[in-house]
JSON list of C-alpha atoms in Angstrom, two decimals:
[
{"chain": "R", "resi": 1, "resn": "UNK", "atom": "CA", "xyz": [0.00, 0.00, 0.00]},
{"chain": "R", "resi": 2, "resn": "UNK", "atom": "CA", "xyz": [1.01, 3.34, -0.69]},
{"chain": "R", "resi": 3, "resn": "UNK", "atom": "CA", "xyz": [-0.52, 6.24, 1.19]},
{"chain": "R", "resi": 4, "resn": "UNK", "atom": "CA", "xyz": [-1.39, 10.08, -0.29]},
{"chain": "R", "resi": 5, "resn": "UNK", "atom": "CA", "xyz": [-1.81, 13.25, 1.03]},
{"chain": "R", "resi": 6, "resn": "UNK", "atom": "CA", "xyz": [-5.65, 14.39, 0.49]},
{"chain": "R", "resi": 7, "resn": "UNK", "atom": "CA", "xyz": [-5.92, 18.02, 0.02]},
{"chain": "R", "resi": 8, "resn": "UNK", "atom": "CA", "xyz": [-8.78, 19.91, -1.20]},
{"chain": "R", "resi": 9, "resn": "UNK", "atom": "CA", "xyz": [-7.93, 22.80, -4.05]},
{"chain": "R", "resi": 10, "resn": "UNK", "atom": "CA", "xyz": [-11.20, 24.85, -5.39]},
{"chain": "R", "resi": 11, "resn": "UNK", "atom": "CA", "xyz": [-14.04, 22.56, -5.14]},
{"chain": "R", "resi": 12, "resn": "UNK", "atom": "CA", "xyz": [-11.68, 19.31, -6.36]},
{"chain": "R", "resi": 13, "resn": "UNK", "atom": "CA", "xyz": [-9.73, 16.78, -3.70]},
{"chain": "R", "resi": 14, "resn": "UNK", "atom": "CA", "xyz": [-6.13, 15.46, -5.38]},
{"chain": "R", "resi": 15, "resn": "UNK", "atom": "CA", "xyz": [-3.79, 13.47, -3.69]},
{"chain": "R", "resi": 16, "resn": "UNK", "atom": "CA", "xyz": [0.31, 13.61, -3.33]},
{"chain": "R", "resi": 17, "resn": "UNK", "atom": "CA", "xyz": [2.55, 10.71, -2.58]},
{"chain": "R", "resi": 18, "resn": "UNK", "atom": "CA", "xyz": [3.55, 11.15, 0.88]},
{"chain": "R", "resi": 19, "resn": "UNK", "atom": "CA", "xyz": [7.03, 10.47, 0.04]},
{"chain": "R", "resi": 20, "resn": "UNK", "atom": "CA", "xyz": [7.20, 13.70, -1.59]},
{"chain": "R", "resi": 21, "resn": "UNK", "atom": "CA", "xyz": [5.41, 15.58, 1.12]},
{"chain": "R", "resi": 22, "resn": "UNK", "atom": "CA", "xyz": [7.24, 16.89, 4.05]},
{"chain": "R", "resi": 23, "resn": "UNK", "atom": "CA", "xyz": [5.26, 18.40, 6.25]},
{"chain": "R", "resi": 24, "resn": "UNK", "atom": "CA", "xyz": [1.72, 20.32, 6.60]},
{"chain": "R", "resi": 25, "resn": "UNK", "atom": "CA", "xyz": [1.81, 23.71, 7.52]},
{"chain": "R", "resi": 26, "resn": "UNK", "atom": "CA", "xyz": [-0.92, 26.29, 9.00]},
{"chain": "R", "resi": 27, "resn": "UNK", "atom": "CA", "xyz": [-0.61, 29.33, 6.64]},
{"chain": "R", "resi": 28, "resn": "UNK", "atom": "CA", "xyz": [1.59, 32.16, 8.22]},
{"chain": "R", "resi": 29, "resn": "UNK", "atom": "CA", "xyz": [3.46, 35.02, 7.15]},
{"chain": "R", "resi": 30, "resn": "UNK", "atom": "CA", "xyz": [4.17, 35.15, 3.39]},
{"chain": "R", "resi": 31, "resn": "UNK", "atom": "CA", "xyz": [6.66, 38.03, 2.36]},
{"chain": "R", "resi": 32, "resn": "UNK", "atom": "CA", "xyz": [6.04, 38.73, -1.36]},
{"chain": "R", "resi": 33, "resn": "UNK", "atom": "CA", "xyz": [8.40, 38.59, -3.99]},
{"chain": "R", "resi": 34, "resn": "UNK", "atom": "CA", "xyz": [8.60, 41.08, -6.76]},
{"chain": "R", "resi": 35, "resn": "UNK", "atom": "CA", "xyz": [9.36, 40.17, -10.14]},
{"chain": "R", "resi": 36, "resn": "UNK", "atom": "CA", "xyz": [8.58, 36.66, -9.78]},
{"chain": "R", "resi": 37, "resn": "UNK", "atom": "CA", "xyz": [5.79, 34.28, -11.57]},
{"chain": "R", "resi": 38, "resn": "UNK", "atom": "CA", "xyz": [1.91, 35.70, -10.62]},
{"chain": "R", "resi": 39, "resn": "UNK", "atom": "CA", "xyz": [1.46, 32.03, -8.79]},
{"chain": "R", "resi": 40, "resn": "UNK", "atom": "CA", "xyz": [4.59, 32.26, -6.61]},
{"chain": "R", "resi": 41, "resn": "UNK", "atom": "CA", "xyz": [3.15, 33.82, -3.56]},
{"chain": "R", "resi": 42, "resn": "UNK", "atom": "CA", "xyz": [6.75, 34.63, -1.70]},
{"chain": "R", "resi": 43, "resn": "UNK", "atom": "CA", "xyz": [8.62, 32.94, 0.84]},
{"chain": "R", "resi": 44, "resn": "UNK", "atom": "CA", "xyz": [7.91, 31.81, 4.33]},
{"chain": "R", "resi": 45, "resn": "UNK", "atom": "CA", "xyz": [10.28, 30.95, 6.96]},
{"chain": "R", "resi": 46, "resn": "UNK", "atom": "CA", "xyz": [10.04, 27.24, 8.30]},
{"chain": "R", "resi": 47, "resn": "UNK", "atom": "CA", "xyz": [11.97, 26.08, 10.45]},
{"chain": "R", "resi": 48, "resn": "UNK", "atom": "CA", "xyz": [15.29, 28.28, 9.88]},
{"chain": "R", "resi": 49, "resn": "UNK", "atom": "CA", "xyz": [15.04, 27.98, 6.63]},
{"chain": "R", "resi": 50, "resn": "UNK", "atom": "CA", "xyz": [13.35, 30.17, 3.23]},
{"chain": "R", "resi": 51, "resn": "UNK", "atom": "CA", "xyz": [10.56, 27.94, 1.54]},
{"chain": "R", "resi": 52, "resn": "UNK", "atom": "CA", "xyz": [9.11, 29.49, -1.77]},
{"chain": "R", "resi": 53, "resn": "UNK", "atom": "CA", "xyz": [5.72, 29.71, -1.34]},
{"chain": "R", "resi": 54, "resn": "UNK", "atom": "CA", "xyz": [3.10, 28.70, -4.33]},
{"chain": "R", "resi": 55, "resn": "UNK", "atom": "CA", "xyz": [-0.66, 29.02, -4.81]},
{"chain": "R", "resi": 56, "resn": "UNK", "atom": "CA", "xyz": [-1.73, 25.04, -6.25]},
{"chain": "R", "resi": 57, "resn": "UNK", "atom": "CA", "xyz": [-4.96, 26.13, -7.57]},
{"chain": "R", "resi": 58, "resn": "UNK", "atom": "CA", "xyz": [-3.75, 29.51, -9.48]},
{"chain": "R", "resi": 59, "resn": "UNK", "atom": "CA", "xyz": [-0.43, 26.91, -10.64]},
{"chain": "R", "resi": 60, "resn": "UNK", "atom": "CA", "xyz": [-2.85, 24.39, -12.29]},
{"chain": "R", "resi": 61, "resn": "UNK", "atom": "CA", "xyz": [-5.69, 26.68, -13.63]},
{"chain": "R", "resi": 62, "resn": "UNK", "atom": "CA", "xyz": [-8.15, 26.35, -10.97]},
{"chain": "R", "resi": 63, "resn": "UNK", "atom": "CA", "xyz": [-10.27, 28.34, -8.61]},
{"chain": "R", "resi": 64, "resn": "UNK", "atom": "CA", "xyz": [-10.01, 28.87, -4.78]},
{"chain": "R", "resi": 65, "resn": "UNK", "atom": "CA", "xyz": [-13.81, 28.50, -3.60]},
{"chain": "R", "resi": 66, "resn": "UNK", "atom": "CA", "xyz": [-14.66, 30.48, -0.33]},
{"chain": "R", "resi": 67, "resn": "UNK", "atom": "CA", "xyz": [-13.03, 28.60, 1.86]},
{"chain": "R", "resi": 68, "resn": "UNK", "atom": "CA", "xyz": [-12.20, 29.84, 6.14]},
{"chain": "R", "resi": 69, "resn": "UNK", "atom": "CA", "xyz": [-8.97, 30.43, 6.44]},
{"chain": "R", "resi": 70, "resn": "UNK", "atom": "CA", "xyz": [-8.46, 27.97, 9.22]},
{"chain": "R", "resi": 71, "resn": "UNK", "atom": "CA", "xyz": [-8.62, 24.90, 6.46]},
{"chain": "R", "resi": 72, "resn": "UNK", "atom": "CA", "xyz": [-5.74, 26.72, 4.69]},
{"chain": "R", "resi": 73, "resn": "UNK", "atom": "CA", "xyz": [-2.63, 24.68, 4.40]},
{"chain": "R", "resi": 74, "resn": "UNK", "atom": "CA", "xyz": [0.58, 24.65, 2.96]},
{"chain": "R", "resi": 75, "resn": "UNK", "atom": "CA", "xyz": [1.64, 21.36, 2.10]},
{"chain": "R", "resi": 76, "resn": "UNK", "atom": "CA", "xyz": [5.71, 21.09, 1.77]},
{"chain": "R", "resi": 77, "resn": "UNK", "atom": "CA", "xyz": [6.88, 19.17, -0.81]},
{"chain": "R", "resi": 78, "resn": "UNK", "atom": "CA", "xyz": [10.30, 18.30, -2.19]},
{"chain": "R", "resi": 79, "resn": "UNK", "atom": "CA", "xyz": [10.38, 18.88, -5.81]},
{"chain": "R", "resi": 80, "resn": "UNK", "atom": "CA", "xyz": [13.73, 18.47, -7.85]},
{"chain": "R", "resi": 81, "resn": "UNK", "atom": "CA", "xyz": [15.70, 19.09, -4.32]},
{"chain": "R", "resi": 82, "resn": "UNK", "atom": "CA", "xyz": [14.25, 21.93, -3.52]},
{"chain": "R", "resi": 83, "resn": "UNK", "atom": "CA", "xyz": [11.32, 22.54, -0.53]},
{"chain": "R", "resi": 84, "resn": "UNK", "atom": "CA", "xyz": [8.27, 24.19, -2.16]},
{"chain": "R", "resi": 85, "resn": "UNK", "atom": "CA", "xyz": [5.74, 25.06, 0.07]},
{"chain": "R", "resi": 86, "resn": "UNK", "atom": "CA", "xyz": [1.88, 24.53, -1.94]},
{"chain": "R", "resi": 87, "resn": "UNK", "atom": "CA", "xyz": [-0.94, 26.84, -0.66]},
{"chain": "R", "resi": 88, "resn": "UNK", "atom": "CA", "xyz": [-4.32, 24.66, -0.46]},
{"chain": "R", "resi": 89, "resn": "UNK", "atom": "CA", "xyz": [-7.67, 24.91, 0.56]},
{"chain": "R", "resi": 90, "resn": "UNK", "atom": "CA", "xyz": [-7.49, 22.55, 3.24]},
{"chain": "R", "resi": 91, "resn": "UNK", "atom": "CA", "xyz": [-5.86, 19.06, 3.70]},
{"chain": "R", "resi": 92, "resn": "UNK", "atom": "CA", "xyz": [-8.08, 16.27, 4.53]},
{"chain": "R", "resi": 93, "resn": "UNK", "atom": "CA", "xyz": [-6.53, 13.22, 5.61]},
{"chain": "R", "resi": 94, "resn": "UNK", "atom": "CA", "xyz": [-3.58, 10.69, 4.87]},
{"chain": "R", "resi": 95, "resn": "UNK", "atom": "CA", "xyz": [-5.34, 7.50, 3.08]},
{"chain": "R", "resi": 96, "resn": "UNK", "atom": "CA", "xyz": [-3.32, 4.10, 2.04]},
{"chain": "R", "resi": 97, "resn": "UNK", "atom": "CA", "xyz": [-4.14, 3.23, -1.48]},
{"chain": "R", "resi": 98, "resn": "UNK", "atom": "CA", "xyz": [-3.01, -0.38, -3.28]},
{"chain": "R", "resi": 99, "resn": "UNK", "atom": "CA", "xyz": [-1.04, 0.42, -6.48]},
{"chain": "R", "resi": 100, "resn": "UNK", "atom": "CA", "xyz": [-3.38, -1.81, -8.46]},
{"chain": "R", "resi": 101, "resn": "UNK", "atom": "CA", "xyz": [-6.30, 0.41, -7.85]},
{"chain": "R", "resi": 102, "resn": "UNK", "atom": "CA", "xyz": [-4.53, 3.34, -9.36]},
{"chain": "R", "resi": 103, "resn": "UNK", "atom": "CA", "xyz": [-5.64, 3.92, -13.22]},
{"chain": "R", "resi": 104, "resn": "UNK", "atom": "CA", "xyz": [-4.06, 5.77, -15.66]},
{"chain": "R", "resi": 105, "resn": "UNK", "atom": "CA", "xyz": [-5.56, 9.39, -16.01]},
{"chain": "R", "resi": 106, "resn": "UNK", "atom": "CA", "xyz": [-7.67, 10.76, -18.72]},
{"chain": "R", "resi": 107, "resn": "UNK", "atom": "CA", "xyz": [-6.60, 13.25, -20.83]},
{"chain": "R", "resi": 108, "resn": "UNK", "atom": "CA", "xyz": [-8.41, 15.84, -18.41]},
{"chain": "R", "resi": 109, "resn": "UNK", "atom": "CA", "xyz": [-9.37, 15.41, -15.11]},
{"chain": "R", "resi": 110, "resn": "UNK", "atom": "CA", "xyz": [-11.05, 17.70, -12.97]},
{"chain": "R", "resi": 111, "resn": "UNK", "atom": "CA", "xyz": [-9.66, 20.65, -14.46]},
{"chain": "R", "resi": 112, "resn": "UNK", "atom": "CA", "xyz": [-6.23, 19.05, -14.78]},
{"chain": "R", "resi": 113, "resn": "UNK", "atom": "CA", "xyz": [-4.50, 18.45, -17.89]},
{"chain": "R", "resi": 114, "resn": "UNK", "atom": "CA", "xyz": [-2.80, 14.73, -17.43]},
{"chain": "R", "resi": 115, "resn": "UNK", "atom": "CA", "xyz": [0.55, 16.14, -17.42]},
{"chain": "R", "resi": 116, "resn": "UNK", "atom": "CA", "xyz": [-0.19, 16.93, -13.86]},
{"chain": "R", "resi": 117, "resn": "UNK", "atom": "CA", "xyz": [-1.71, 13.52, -12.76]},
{"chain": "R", "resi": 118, "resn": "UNK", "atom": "CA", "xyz": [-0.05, 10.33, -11.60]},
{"chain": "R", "resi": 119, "resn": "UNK", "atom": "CA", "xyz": [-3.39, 8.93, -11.84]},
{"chain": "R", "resi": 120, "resn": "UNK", "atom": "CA", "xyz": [-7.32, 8.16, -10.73]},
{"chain": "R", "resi": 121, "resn": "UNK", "atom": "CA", "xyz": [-7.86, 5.96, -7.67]},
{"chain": "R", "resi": 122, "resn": "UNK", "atom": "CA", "xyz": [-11.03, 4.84, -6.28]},
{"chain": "R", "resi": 123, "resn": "UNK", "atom": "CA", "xyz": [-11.55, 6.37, -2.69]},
{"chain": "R", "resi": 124, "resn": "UNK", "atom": "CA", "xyz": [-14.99, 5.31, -1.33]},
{"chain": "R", "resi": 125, "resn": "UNK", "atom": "CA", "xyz": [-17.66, 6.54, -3.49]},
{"chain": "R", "resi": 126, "resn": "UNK", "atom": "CA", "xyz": [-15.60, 8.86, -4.80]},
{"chain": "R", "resi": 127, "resn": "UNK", "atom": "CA", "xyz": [-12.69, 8.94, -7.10]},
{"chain": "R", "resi": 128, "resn": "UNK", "atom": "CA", "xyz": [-9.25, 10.47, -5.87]},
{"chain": "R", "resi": 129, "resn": "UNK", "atom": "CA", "xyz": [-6.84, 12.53, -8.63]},
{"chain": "R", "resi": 130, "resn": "UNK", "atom": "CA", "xyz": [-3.38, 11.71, -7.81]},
{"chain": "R", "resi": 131, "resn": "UNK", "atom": "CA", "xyz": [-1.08, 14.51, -8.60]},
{"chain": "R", "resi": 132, "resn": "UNK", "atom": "CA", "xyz": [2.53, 13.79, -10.02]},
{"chain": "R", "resi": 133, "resn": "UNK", "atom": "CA", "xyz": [3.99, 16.71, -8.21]},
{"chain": "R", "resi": 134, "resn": "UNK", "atom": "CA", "xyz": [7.66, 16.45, -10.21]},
{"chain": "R", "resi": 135, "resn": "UNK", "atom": "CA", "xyz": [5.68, 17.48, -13.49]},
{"chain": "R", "resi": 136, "resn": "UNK", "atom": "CA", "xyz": [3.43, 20.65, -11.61]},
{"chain": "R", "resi": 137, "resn": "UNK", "atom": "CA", "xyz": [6.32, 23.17, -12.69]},
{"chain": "R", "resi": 138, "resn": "UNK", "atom": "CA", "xyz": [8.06, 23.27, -16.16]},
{"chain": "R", "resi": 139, "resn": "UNK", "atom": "CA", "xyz": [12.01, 23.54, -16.01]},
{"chain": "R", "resi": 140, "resn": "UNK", "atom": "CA", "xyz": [11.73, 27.37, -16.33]},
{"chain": "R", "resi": 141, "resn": "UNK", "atom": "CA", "xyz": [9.49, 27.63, -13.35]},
{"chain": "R", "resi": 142, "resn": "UNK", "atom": "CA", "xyz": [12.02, 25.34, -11.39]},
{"chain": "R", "resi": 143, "resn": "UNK", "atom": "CA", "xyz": [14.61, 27.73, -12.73]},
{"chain": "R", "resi": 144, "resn": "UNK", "atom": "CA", "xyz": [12.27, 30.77, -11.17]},
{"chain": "R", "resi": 145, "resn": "UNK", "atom": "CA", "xyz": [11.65, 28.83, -7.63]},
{"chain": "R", "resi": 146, "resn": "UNK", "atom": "CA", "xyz": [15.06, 28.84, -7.43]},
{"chain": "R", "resi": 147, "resn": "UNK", "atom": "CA", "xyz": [16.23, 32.27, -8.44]},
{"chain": "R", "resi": 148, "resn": "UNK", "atom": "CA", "xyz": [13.41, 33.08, -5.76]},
{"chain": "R", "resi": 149, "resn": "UNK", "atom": "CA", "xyz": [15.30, 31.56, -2.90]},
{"chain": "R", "resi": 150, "resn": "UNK", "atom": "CA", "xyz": [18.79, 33.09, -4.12]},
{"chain": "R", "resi": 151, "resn": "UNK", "atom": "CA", "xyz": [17.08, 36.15, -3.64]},
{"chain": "R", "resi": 152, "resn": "UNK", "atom": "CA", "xyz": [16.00, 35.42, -0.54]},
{"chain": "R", "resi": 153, "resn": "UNK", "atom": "CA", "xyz": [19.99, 34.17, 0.40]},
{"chain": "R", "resi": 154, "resn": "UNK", "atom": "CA", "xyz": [21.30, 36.56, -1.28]}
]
């Protein structure tokens, strides 16, 4: 069994490997960036250290719904060796799922284009997106992330 993340974004619930999720963070202070991609948010300080801080939904082409800020989360996730921290509208649970029960995605999903999916898995009566978090940014937004913490470091 593997197990996933469940995190609401908009009106949708995905799920991340939790290998690539570190930790699940109450939303704090986020100092903005300038000059930086509209869905990188800023930074936030975790821990003594600068995490780049992005907004999932506005990343992927969907739409917060009114949601209390209280759910808010910021799931952090190592992507290409780098901690990103993932502004969502609230995570749910942690849930095992068999890696037979995970089907390839559709084309779209949700929103989603299948670039961004590992795949569909059945979760009760409902069905669970799996995100592939490695493929959410494009080299050039890695590229960005990055420059964003050298500013930060200096």
């Amino acid at each position: 069994m593997d197990s996933y993340v469940v995190m609401r974004v908009g009106s949708e619930r995905y799920g991340a490997h939790v290998s690539q999720v570190r930790s699940v963070e109450r939303v704090g202070d986020i100092t903005p960036v300038p000059r930086t991609l509209p869905f990188i948010k800023g930074v936030m300080h975790l821990r003594g250290a600068i995490v780049p801080v992005i907004d999932l939904a506005e990343r992927v082409g969907l739409r917060h719904v009114s949601v209390d800020d209280e759910e808010r989360r910021i799931v952090v996730a190592e992507l290409d060796g780098m901690a990103v921290g993932m502004l969502v509208d609230a995570v749910e649970d942690v849930v095992p799922i068999a890696p037979e029960s995970v089907e390839p995605p559709p084309s779209v999903v949700g929103g989603l284009e299948a670039v961004y999916l590992r795949g569909v898995a059945r979760l009760g009566d409902d069905l669970l997106v799996l995100l592939n978090l490695e493929r959410v940014f494009s080299a050039v937004e890695s590229e960005q992330l990055k420059q964003v913490e050298k500013l930060v470091y200096g």
